[in-house]
Coordinates of C-alpha atoms and ligand atoms in Angstrom, one line a residue:
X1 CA 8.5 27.4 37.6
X2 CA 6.6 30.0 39.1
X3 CA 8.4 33.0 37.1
X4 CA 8.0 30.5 34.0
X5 CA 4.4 30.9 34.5
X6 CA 3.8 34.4 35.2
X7 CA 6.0 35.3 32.0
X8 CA 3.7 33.1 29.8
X9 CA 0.3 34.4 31.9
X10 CA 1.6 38.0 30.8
X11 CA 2.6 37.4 27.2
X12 CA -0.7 36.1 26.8
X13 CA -2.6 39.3 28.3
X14 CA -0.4 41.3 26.2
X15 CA -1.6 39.4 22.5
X16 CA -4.8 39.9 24.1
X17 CA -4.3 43.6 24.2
X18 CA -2.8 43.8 20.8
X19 CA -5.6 42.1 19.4
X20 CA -8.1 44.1 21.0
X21 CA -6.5 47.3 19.5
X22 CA -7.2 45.9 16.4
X23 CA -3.5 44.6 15.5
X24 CA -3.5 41.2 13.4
X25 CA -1.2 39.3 15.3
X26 CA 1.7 39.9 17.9
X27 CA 4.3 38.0 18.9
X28 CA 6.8 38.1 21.2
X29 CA 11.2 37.9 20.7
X30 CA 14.2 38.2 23.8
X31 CA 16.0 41.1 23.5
X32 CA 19.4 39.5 22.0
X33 CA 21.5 40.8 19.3
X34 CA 20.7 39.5 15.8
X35 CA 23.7 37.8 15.5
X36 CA 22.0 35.8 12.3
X37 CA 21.0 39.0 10.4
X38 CA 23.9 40.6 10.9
X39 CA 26.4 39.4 8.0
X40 CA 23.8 39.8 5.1
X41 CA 23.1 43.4 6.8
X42 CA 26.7 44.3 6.7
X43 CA 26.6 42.8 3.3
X44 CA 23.7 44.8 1.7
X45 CA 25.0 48.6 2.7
X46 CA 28.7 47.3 2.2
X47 CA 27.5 46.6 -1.3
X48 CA 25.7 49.8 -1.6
X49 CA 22.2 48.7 -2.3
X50 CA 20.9 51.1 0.5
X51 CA 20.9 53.4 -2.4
X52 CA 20.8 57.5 -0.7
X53 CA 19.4 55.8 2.5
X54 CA 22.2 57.0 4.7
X55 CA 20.7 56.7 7.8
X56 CA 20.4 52.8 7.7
X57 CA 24.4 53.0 8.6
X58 CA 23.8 55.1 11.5
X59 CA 23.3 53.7 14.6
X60 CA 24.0 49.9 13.2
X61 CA 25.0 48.8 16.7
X62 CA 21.3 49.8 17.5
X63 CA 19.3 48.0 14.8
X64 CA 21.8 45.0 15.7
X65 CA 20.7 44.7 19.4
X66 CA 17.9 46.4 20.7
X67 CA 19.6 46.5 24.8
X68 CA 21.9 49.4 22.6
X69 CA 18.6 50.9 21.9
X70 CA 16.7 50.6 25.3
X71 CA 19.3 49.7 28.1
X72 CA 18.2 47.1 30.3
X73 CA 15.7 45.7 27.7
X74 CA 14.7 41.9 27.8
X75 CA 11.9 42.0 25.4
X76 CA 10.6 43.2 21.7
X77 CA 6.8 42.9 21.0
X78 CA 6.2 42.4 17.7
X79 CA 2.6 43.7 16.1
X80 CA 1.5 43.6 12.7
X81 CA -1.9 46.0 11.9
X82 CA -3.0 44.9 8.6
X83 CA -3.8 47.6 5.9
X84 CA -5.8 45.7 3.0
X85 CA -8.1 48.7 1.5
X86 CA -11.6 47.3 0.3
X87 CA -10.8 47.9 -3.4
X88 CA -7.3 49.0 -5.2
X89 CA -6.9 51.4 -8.1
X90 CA -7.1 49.8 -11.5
X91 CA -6.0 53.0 -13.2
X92 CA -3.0 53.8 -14.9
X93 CA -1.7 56.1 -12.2
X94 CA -1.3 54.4 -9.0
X95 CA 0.0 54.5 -5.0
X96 CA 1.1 52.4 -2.9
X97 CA -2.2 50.9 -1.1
X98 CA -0.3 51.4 2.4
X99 CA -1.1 55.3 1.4
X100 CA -4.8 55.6 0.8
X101 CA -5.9 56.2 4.1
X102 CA -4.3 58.5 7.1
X103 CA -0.4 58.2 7.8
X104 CA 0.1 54.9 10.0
X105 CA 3.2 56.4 11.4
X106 CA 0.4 58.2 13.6
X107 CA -2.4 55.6 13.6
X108 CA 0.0 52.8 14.8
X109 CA 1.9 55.7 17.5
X110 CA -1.5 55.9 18.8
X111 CA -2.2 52.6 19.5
X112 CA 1.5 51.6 20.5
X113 CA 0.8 54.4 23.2
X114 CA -2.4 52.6 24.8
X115 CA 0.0 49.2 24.6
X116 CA 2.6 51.0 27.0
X117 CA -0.1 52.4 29.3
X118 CA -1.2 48.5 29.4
X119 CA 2.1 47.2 30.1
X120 CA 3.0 50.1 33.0
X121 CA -0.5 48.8 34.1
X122 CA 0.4 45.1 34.6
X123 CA 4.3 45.2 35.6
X124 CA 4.7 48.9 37.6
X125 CA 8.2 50.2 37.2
X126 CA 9.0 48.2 33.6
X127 CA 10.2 51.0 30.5
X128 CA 9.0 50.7 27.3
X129 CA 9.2 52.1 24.1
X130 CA 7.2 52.2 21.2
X131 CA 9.1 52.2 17.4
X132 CA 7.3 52.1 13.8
X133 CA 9.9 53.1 11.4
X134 CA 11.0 55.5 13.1
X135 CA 14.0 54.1 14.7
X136 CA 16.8 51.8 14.1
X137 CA 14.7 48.6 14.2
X138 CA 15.0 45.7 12.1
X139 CA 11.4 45.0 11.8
X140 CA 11.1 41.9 9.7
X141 CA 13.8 40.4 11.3
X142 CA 12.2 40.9 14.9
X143 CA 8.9 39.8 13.5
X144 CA 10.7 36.4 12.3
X145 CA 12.4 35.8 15.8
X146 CA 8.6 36.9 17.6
X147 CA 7.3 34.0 15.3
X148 CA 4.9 35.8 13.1
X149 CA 6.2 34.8 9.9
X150 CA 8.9 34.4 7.2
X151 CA 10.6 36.8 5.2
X152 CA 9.9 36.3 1.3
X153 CA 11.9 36.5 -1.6
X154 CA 10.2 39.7 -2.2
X155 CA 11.8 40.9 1.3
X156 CA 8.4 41.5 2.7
X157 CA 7.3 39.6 5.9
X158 CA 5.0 36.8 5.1
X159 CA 2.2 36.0 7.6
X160 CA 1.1 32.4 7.3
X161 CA -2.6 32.5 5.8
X162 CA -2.7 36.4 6.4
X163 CA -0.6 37.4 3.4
X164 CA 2.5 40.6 3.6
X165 CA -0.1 43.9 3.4
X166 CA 1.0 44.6 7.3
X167 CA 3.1 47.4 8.9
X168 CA 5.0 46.2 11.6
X169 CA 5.7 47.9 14.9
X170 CA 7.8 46.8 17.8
X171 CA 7.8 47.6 22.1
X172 CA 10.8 47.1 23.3
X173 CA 10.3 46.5 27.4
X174 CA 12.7 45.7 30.4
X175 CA 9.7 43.2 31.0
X176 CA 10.9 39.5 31.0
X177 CA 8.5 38.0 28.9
X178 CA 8.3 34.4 27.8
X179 CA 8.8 34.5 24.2
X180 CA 7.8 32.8 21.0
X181 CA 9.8 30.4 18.7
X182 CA 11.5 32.2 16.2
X183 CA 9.5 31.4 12.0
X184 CA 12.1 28.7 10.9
X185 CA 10.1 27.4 7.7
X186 CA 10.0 28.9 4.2
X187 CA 6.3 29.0 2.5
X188 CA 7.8 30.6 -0.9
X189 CA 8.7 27.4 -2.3
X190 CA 10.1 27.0 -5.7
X191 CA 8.3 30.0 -6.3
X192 CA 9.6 33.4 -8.6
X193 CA 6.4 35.3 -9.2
X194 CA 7.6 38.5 -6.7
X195 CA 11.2 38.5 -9.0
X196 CA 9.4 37.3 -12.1
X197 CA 6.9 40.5 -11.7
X198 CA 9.6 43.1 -10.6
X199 CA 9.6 45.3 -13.6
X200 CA 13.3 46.7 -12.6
X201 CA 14.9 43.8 -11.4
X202 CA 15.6 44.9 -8.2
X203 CA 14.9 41.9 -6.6
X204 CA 18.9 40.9 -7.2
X205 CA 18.5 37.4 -5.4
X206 CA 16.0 36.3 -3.1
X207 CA 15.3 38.4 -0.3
X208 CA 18.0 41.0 -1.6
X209 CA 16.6 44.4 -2.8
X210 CA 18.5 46.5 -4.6
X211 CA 17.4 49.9 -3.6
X212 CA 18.7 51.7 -6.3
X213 CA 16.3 50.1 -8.7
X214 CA 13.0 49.7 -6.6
X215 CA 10.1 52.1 -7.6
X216 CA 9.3 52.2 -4.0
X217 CA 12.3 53.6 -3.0
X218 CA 12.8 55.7 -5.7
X219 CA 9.5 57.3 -5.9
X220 CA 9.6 57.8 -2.0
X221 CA 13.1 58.4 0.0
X222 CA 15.2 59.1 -3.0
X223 CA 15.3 62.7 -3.1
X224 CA 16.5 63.2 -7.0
X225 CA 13.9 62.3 -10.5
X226 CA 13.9 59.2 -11.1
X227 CA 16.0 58.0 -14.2
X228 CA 13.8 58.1 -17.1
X229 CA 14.0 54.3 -18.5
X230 CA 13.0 53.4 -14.8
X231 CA 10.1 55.6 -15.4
X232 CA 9.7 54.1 -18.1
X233 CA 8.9 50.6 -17.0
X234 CA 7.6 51.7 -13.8
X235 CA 3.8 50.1 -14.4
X236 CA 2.5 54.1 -13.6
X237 CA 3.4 53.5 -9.7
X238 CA 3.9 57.2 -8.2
X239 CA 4.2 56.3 -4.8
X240 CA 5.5 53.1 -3.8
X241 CA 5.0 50.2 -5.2
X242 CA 2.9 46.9 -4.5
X243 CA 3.4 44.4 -7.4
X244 CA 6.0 42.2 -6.3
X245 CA 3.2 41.5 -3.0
X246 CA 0.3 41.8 -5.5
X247 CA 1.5 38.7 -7.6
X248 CA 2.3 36.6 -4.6
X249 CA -0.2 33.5 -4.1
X250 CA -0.3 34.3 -0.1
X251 CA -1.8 37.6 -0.2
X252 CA -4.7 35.3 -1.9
X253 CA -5.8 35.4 2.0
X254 CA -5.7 39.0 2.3
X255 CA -8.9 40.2 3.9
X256 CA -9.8 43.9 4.2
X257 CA -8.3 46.0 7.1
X258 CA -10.6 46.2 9.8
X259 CA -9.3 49.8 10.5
X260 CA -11.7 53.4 9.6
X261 CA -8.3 55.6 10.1
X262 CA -7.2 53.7 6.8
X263 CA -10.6 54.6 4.8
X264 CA -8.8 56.1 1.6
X265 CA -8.5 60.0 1.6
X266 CA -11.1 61.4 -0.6
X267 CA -11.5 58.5 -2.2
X268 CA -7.9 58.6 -4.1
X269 CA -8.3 55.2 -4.7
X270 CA -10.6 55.6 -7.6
X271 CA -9.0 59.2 -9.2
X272 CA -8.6 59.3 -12.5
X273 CA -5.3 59.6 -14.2
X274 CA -6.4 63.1 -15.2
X275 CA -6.7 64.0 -11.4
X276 CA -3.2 63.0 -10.6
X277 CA -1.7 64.9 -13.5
X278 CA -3.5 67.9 -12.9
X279 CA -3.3 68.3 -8.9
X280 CA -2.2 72.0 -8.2
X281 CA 0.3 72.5 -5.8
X282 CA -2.6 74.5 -3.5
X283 CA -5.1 71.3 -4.3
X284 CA -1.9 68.9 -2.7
X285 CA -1.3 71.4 0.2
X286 CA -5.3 71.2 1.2
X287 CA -5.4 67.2 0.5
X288 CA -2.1 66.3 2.5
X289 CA -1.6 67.8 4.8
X290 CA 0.8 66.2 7.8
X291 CA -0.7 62.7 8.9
X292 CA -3.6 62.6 6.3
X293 CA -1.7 60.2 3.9
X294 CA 1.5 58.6 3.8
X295 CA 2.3 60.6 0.7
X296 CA 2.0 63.9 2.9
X297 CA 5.7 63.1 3.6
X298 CA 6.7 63.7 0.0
X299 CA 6.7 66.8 -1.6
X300 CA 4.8 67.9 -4.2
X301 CA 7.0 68.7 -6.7
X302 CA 8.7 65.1 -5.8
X303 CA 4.9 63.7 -6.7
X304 CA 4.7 65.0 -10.1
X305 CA 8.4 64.2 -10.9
X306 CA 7.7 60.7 -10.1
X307 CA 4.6 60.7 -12.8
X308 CA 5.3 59.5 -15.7
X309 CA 5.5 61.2 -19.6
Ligands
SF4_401 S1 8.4 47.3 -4.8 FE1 8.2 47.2 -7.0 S2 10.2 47.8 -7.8 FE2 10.5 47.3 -5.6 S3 11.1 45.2 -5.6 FE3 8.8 45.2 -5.4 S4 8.1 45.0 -7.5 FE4 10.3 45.6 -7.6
SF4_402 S1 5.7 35.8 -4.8 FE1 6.4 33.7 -4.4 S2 8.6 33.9 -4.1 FE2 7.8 35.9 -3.9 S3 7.5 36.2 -1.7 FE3 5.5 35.5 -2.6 S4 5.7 33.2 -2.4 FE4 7.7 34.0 -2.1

């Protein structure tokens, strides 16, 4: 009883940090394998829709169960920082709103670091690690089983009353912390809008993203030009691509990120078409550089490739 309560006193000073570090909302999952994730997993590379992504085979053992990650873990902490800009672009030409502002990879490191200096703090001699997409992580699927939401038919994680415009970062700890009923409910409904919207089809059934066809992917990790009738139909998106969560009624209670780092980088929320088409390779080297945008991970010549005629 008494263990029982100490695990629940320090879950509770932990949301309390995560929320004071200007994360959303944090929850909290055992580290178990996913046995429930793992068939439509297998399913989706063995059917190829990983596209190029090569590495999500590597190291499936890992994404799978997080002790073949982090030896001796018990827990995942799940945190979700919210990146709603103030305004979007509503010109031809447009990226991914996740991009305006600095590269989270490095915003949400920073703050993941300040979590594991808290958690040394409160349990001495507990490990912990910090991952935002930059390991083998199933992060939707931890976020379900730390209660924070459901996944959509759109694949993004859906945060009751908060909307899917979060990235999602995870600690894995040896602490033994109590943790928090896993989402079981499904708020999309008999709703279609996200596959409706999807100007490729690549929503192939709900949940199920084909790769292969998604403007996000294509314009991003997909290393090749992008076939020219996806270009085609591509709605102008150059880097990434938010429509199927711009059309979906719960991002109606999206609220601005409370967060300067993600302050849009000279304003590129508001170029003109004109200003995308005519960046010079030595104007794109200056703008971004590494960490000042999401889109700094690209190349340039990838950039203009993905514009289209
Ligand atoms: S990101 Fe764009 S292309 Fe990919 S599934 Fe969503 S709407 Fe379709
Ligand atoms: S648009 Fe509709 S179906 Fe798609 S994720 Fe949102 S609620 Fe679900």
């Amino acid at each position: 009883m008494q263990a029982q309560l100490a695990q629940d006193h320090l879950s509770g000073q932990i949301k309390q940090k995560a929320i004071e570090l200007g994360f959303t909302a944090c929850g909290i999952a055992s580290a178990t394998r996913l046995v429930s994730y793992e068939d439509r997993f297998n399913r989706w590379l063995d059917d190829g829709l990983h596209g190029s992504m090569a590495y999500m085979e590597r190291n499936k053992e890992k994404r799978l169960d997080p002790r073949e990650l982090m030896p001796g873990a018990k827990s995942v902490i799940v945190v979700a920082q919210n990146y709603v800009p103030e305004t979007a672009s509503k010109e031809q030409l447009k990226v991914s709103t996740y991009a305006y502002g600095k590269d989270y990879h490095y915003v949400i490191r920073d703050k993941l670091t300040l979590m594991i200096q808290y958690l040394h703090e409160l349990v001495p001699g507990t490990e912990s690690r910090g991952f935002t997409d930059s390991a083998p992580v199933l992060e939707r699927a931890w976020a379900v089983e730390a209660g924070l939401g459901w996944t959509g038919k759109n694949a993004c994680l859906i945060i009751p009353k908060k909307g899917s415009f979060f990235f999602l970062a995870e600690v894995i700890t040896t602490m033994k912390l109590e943790p928090d009923i896993p989402f079981t409910r499904n708020h999309c409904g008999s709703c279609t809008n996200c596959m409706d919207a999807c100007p490729t089809r690549a929503i192939i059934s709900p949940g199920r993203i084909d790769a292969r066809k998604c403007i996000s992917y294509l314009t991003i990790e997909h290393k090749e030009t992008i076939p020219h009738d996806i270009k085609k139909i591509g709605q102008g998106w150059i880097f990434g691509c938010d429509i199927c969560q711009d059309v979906c009624p719960h991002n109606r209670f999206s609220t601005p990120a409370n967060e300067p780092a993600f302050t849009p980088l000279n304003n590129m929320h508001q170029w003109p078409d004109d200003q995308w088409r005519n960046l010079e390779k030595s104007d794109f080297k200056k703008i971004f550089i590494k960490g000042s945008s999401a889109i700094s991970r690209i190349k340039y010549e990838k950039l203009k490739s993905n514009m289209p005629d």
